[in-house]
Structures are given as structure tokens and as C-alpha cells.
Amino acid sequence: MTNSSLPRTSTYTQRVEFGDCDPAGIVWFPHFFRWIDAASRHFFISCGVPSWQETTTTLGVIGTPLVDTQAQFTKTATYGDVLVITTSITEWRNKSFVQDHRIHRGEDAIMSCQEVRIFAGVKKDSPSSIYAMPIAPSIRSLCE
Amino acid sequence: MTNSSLPRTSTYTQRVEFGDCDPAGIVWFPHFFRWIDAASRHFFISCGVPSWQETTTTLGVIGTPLVDTQAQFTKTATYGDVLVITTSITEWRNKSFVQDHRIHRGEDAIMSCQEVRIFAGVKKDSPSSIYAMPIAPSIRSLCE
Amino acid sequence: MTNSSLPRTSTYTQRVEFGDCDPAGIVWFPHFFRWIDAASRHFFISCGVPSWQETTTTLGVIGTPLVDTQAQFTKTATYGDVLVITTSITEWRNKSFVQDHRIHRGEDAIMSCQEVRIFAGVKKDSPSSIYAMPIAPSIRSLCE
Amino acid sequence: MTNSSLPRTSTYTQRVEFGDCDPAGIVWFPHFFRWIDAASRHFFISCGVPSWQETTTTLGVIGTPLVDTQAQFTKTATYGDVLVITTSITEWRNKSFVQDHRIHRGEDAIMSCQEVRIFAGVKKDSPSSIYAMPIAPSIRSLCE
């Protein structure tokens, strides 16, 4: 028996700060997306993928912008809380992938999120135009 | 002929600033959620609903936290762009509602988002615990 | 009589949103710096200086990073407030300038800020290293 | 010989993330203030001061808003960097205190900041109005 059916996971720990909370005293939801974006990048780092600074030069990959996201908010969090984000890639497509994030505070499920992201290249003649590159085998093999 | 089939809509205009953009030179996606949250609140203001500061006292409603969200990112935006967010409520449920947001830059569709939100009350004995209140008819009637 | 002693000023209007406020119900101070940074850039736009995207190509100027800042917080602000930031350049030095920002809500002085900024170039061999360029006469003459 | 002349210090570690960086690829400066605000609060936690949630009830202290700040930016930082913020209180006044923050990346000095803050109470009849309370001896004695 192998672990071939289990995707790699990474964990990312985030303290909640006073300034992350709104007048209701709870985390203002856009901050969850800030942390998930960081967890997304750390997944690749934990797999040994070079930084986007490096892949910009070597592969033309400037990062993994978001195409589509779904999120469910289950419990609130407040400052002083420590959140753990567990991240994995649950599906590989030709030019995109699905990344799953689960945020917990101890046993409590706080939020979950399913993202479709691409590996983006930049059009030479239009630096603010990005496009989905075919997924580089050298990156995918590190992440599976 | 009536306009009964057309939901109310509001529009919210947002400049994109330098600091909203990431090293790829495009809007970092969590900022879109900041603007959508603002557009969500402005929808209620445009319908004549009092501020959450006031409804906290009068109805016990502290705001409309997010339960679930889905978003599709179609085109990138960068600083100097002016974005218009068009917001409507597309479904009323007993204790939640669905709010739809469309972001355009001129004719270009940049992003769309469908949110499930609640009208939240606070538990007296636990100020950071919120719960979904039945939707106040005085609010709903202003918004339809 | 001339207006030679009066510096140019620009004004930048900013709504305060729910998510800009902290658990005390008031603007969390780092947001004032976000708005001041936007006001700083809009000053140059209002003077007719091209965008940093354009000056990156034409002059090698990627923007005006901050070297030193001082700020005084006089009154609090909360969501629903509309703030007006009045910006001027009060001193030109060889490789830096002093920019002054005053934030008001109607008659109320909310915050003031004095910044030392540079016009930054990027070192070719080290894209994350920036340095202070001599101030381009073509920019300065537009701003005086 | 005693260490009576050395103020207490705390350290706060902060990763720099992709989304903290601007189109120039470096940390957008308002984020430094976000981190300094967190370091400010952690100083009190490290001294054993209860959370602001608790002091709101026990002492009427809702937090330590900023009155005045000065900051010097020495070197840039980018994503992947790990920053350490060293915090101390360098002066106690009747109704305010001076807090000093130094940000380093390894040996590199990135930024320093001197803040004047107050311990704030809220006016009962006007929840968004705050005022400077005399500094509670029970807090000060923990921090010296």
C-alpha cells in the first residue's frame, strides 16, 4: 500500500492581530484571503518549488493568480487566536489547478476555501497582461 | 407593467491605487473583497437602511457577515483604473440572503461575486459570538 | 503680486469603510498611511506628471518611496466619514522632497503628516534595490 | 549592578508575503505600520498585561491608540524576508508613553519608529470618542 492517493499538504500558521478585526470584534473576512494567498505560496515553497522571483527568470512564471474561488465561513475568529491553514492541491488540469485550504483554530473549523489558480506568464508587449501557461512538469512533479 | 422582476441595484465606484497592486503590477485579489464588502454595505445605505451603528441599537443587527462566497476573476486591473461595482440582492432566505456583485472597468468585466450573508446579532454573554437573526421586515422592505 | 510663495496643492477624497475600522470602532491607523500614499501619487497626477508606469520607461523613475515620515493624530474617524486629504510639496532638496498632507472631515482636523520621499530608480543588476535619483527638472517644474 | 537602566524589550517576528509588496517588488510602507502595531500590542502581552478585551472590562482601557509617530526607512524588504521587530518603552509620561520599534532582517536595519501612544478609554455616551486615561500603575509596573 502506498500513499499515492494522499496529496501533499502544507501548513501555515497565522496569528490574528487587533488590526485584522472589525468593529464587531471579529476578523474582517478579506483578511482570510490575504492569509490563504500566503498559504498558497507557502505550499509551493514547502514542496521545493523555487520562488516566483526565480521562476520569472527560469520559466517565465510570475506567480499563481486566482481564477475562481469558493469559500465557506463556519466560525468567527478574533485577535489573540492562532490559526492553522492546511493546504493541498486536489486537482491538476492542463492550464490550471485546484487548491484546497482549511483554516482551523485548534479543533474548530473556521473557514474552508477551494481555489482555481493558474501559473501565469506575462505578455512581453503588455506587462500588465497575464496568461495561463501550460503547467511546467518540473513544478508539478515537485508538488505531487 | 411593473418593475417587480428587477431587483434594486446600487453602484459603488473604486479607484485602484498603487498599493493595491502586487509585484506583478496587478490588483492583489484580496483587495477585490475589501471593495465588495464596501459595496455590500453601500447597497443597504442606498436603499435607505440605517447604518449598522444605528441598527445595533434599534434592531440588534451589528452588520451582515459573510457565510459563503464564490468569485470569478475574468480580467486583471491595475492602478489608475476606475472600477464600478454593481450590487443587487438576488435571493432572500429566512435567515440569509444572496448578494451579487459585478465589477467592471468601462465595458470590461473584471470580476463577479455571489455572496451568502446574514444579518448578525451578538450573544449578550459572549460579544465575539454572532448568530443569524431572522431578516427584519423593516430592512427587507427597503431593499426590494 | 504673485502666488509664487504658495505651493500647489491637491485634494484627495476618501470614504471610510467598515473594514477600515478596528474593534474600537475607529479607523485603524495604518489605513491613514494607505490613503496618504494614494494622495501622494494623486498630487503628481494633478500636476500633470505622467504615471509611474510611464516614467519607469522614460526617466527610470519607478515611484516615490518614503524615506522618513512624521504624523500627528488629532481626532478619530469612523465608517461613514468622508475625509479630504490636502497635499503639497513644502521643500525640494537635491535628491528628496518634503510632502505635507492634512486630513480633514469637514472642519475637523483628523491627522497631519510630513513625509520625506525620493524619486527612485532601480539598480539594473538587483531589481529589488532602489536608489534616490536626482530630481528630474521636467517633474519638478510641473509641481511648482 | 542591576539592569535597572535597561528597558524591557520584546521581539516580534514577521514574514513578508507576496501581497505585502507593491509593483516595485518591495514592501509597501503602510504594511510596516501594520506590523509595528502588532509588535506594540505583543510588547504588552510579553510583559504580562492582560488582553485589551479583558482590560476593557477591568480598567476601561480599550487599547493604546497612536497620537504621534515618526519613522525612518533605511532599506527595502521583499517577500521571503523574515523581519524581527524589537520593541521597548523609552519614556513614560502622565497620560502617554513613547514606544520604540526597530525592524531588522538579520543584521540589516530596515526601519525604525518612535510612537507616542495613550491608554484609551471610551466615553460612555459616545462610543467612538476616546480619551487618554492616566496610566494604570498595574500596567506600568508590569512593563518596567
GROMACS .gro file of N, CA, C and O in nm, chain B residues 12-20 34 37-38 41-42 52-53 62 78-80, chain C residues 12-20 34 37-38 41-42 52-53 62 78-80:
model
  160
  156TYR      N    1  -2.106   5.128  -0.689
  156TYR     CA    2  -2.002   5.177  -0.599
  156TYR      C    3  -1.876   5.192  -0.683
  156TYR      O    4  -1.837   5.098  -0.753
  157THR      N    5  -1.816   5.309  -0.680
  157THR     CA    6  -1.700   5.337  -0.765
  157THR      C    7  -1.573   5.331  -0.683
  157THR      O    8  -1.567   5.385  -0.573
  158GLN      N    9  -1.473   5.265  -0.737
  158GLN     CA   10  -1.349   5.244  -0.663
  158GLN      C   11  -1.230   5.272  -0.754
  158GLN      O   12  -1.215   5.209  -0.859
  159ARG      N   13  -1.144   5.364  -0.712
  159ARG     CA   14  -1.015   5.383  -0.781
  159ARG      C   15  -0.921   5.272  -0.739
  159ARG      O   16  -0.915   5.234  -0.621
  160VAL      N   17  -0.839   5.226  -0.830
  160VAL     CA   18  -0.732   5.132  -0.794
  160VAL      C   19  -0.606   5.214  -0.768
  160VAL      O   20  -0.567   5.297  -0.850
  161GLU      N   21  -0.543   5.190  -0.652
  161GLU     CA   22  -0.422   5.263  -0.615
  161GLU      C   23  -0.298   5.175  -0.630
  161GLU      O   24  -0.307   5.053  -0.631
  162PHE      N   25  -0.184   5.241  -0.637
  162PHE     CA   26  -0.054   5.174  -0.644
  162PHE      C   27  -0.041   5.063  -0.539
  162PHE      O   28  -0.001   4.950  -0.569
  163GLY      N   29  -0.079   5.095  -0.417
  163GLY     CA   30  -0.062   5.000  -0.306
  163GLY      C   31  -0.159   4.883  -0.310
  163GLY      O   32  -0.148   4.790  -0.231
  164ASP      N   33  -0.257   4.889  -0.401
  164ASP     CA   34  -0.349   4.776  -0.419
  164ASP      C   35  -0.290   4.672  -0.513
  164ASP      O   36  -0.350   4.566  -0.531
  178ARG      N   37  -1.219   4.346  -0.027
  178ARG     CA   38  -1.238   4.469   0.052
  178ARG      C   39  -1.341   4.559  -0.015
  178ARG      O   40  -1.430   4.614   0.052
  181ASP      N   41  -1.694   4.419  -0.003
  181ASP     CA   42  -1.755   4.437   0.129
  181ASP      C   43  -1.809   4.579   0.144
  181ASP      O   44  -1.917   4.600   0.200
  182ALA      N   45  -1.734   4.674   0.093
  182ALA     CA   46  -1.782   4.813   0.097
  182ALA      C   47  -1.906   4.829   0.010
  182ALA      O   48  -2.004   4.894   0.049
  185ARG      N   49  -2.220   4.702   0.185
  185ARG     CA   50  -2.276   4.795   0.283
  185ARG      C   51  -2.344   4.914   0.214
  185ARG      O   52  -2.451   4.959   0.255
  186HIS      N   53  -2.281   4.962   0.106
  186HIS     CA   54  -2.339   5.076   0.036
  186HIS      C   55  -2.472   5.041  -0.029
  186HIS      O   56  -2.557   5.128  -0.046
  196TRP      N   57  -2.514   5.048   1.046
  196TRP     CA   58  -2.504   4.939   1.145
  196TRP      C   59  -2.486   4.995   1.286
  196TRP      O   60  -2.528   4.933   1.383
  197GLN      N   61  -2.420   5.110   1.297
  197GLN     CA   62  -2.412   5.172   1.430
  197GLN      C   63  -2.554   5.191   1.488
  197GLN      O   64  -2.579   5.161   1.605
  206ILE      N   65  -2.572   4.396   1.399
  206ILE     CA   66  -2.441   4.461   1.401
  206ILE      C   67  -2.378   4.468   1.262
  206ILE      O   68  -2.275   4.531   1.243
  222THR      N   69  -0.528   4.735  -1.281
  222THR     CA   70  -0.405   4.793  -1.227
  222THR      C   71  -0.432   4.936  -1.180
  222THR      O   72  -0.542   4.989  -1.197
  223TYR      N   73  -0.330   5.000  -1.121
  223TYR     CA   74  -0.354   5.132  -1.063
  223TYR      C   75  -0.377   5.236  -1.172
  223TYR      O   76  -0.317   5.229  -1.279
  224GLY      N   77  -0.467   5.329  -1.140
  224GLY     CA   78  -0.515   5.423  -1.240
  224GLY      C   79  -0.651   5.381  -1.292
  224GLY      O   80  -0.728   5.465  -1.338
  300TYR      N   81  -0.764   6.497  -0.219
  300TYR     CA   82  -0.797   6.358  -0.244
  300TYR      C   83  -0.906   6.321  -0.145
  300TYR      O   84  -0.889   6.342  -0.024
  301THR      N   85  -1.016   6.269  -0.194
  301THR     CA   86  -1.130   6.238  -0.107
  301THR      C   87  -1.137   6.088  -0.081
  301THR      O   88  -1.123   6.008  -0.173
  302GLN      N   89  -1.157   6.052   0.043
  302GLN     CA   90  -1.157   5.912   0.082
  302GLN      C   91  -1.276   5.883   0.174
  302GLN      O   92  -1.289   5.945   0.279
  303ARG      N   93  -1.359   5.788   0.135
  303ARG     CA   94  -1.463   5.737   0.225
  303ARG      C   95  -1.399   5.644   0.326
  303ARG      O   96  -1.313   5.564   0.292
  304VAL      N   97  -1.446   5.646   0.449
  304VAL     CA   98  -1.404   5.546   0.546
  304VAL      C   99  -1.504   5.431   0.543
  304VAL      O  100  -1.625   5.454   0.551
  305GLU      N  101  -1.453   5.310   0.530
  305GLU     CA  102  -1.539   5.193   0.523
  305GLU      C  103  -1.534   5.112   0.654
  305GLU      O  104  -1.439   5.125   0.732
  306PHE      N  105  -1.634   5.029   0.672
  306PHE     CA  106  -1.644   4.940   0.789
  306PHE      C  107  -1.513   4.865   0.813
  306PHE      O  108  -1.462   4.860   0.925
  307GLY      N  109  -1.457   4.809   0.707
  307GLY     CA  110  -1.337   4.727   0.721
  307GLY      C  111  -1.211   4.807   0.750
  307GLY      O  112  -1.106   4.749   0.778
  308ASP      N  113  -1.220   4.940   0.745
  308ASP     CA  114  -1.107   5.025   0.782
  308ASP      C  115  -1.103   5.048   0.932
  308ASP      O  116  -1.007   5.110   0.982
  322ARG      N  117  -0.216   5.429   0.408
  322ARG     CA  118  -0.260   5.384   0.275
  322ARG      C  119  -0.318   5.502   0.197
  322ARG      O  120  -0.286   5.523   0.080
  325ASP      N  121  -0.056   5.762   0.102
  325ASP     CA  122   0.025   5.720  -0.012
  325ASP      C  123  -0.050   5.742  -0.142
  325ASP      O  124   0.010   5.786  -0.242
  326ALA      N  125  -0.179   5.717  -0.141
  326ALA     CA  126  -0.259   5.744  -0.261
  326ALA      C  127  -0.264   5.894  -0.289
  326ALA      O  128  -0.250   5.938  -0.404
  329ARG      N  129   0.054   6.016  -0.458
  329ARG     CA  130   0.060   5.988  -0.603
  329ARG      C  131  -0.035   6.080  -0.679
  329ARG      O  132  -0.001   6.129  -0.788
  330HIS      N  133  -0.154   6.103  -0.623
  330HIS     CA  134  -0.251   6.189  -0.692
  330HIS      C  135  -0.202   6.332  -0.702
  330HIS      O  136  -0.240   6.403  -0.796
  340TRP      N  137   0.370   5.646  -1.302
  340TRP     CA  138   0.498   5.576  -1.277
  340TRP      C  139   0.522   5.467  -1.381
  340TRP      O  140   0.637   5.437  -1.414
  341GLN      N  141   0.414   5.408  -1.430
  341GLN     CA  142   0.433   5.310  -1.538
  341GLN      C  143   0.509   5.376  -1.655
  341GLN      O  144   0.601   5.318  -1.710
  350ILE      N  145   1.062   5.481  -1.084
  350ILE     CA  146   0.958   5.379  -1.061
  350ILE      C  147   0.854   5.423  -0.960
  350ILE      O  148   0.753   5.357  -0.939
  366THR      N  149  -1.448   5.736   1.177
  366THR     CA  150  -1.516   5.606   1.174
  366THR      C  151  -1.587   5.589   1.040
  366THR      O  152  -1.587   5.679   0.955
  367TYR      N  153  -1.645   5.471   1.019
  367TYR     CA  154  -1.702   5.445   0.888
  367TYR      C  155  -1.827   5.530   0.864
  367TYR      O  156  -1.903   5.557   0.955
  368GLY      N  157  -1.842   5.571   0.739
  368GLY     CA  158  -1.942   5.669   0.703
  368GLY      C  159  -1.881   5.808   0.689
  368GLY      O  160  -1.936   5.892   0.618
   0.00000   0.00000   0.00000
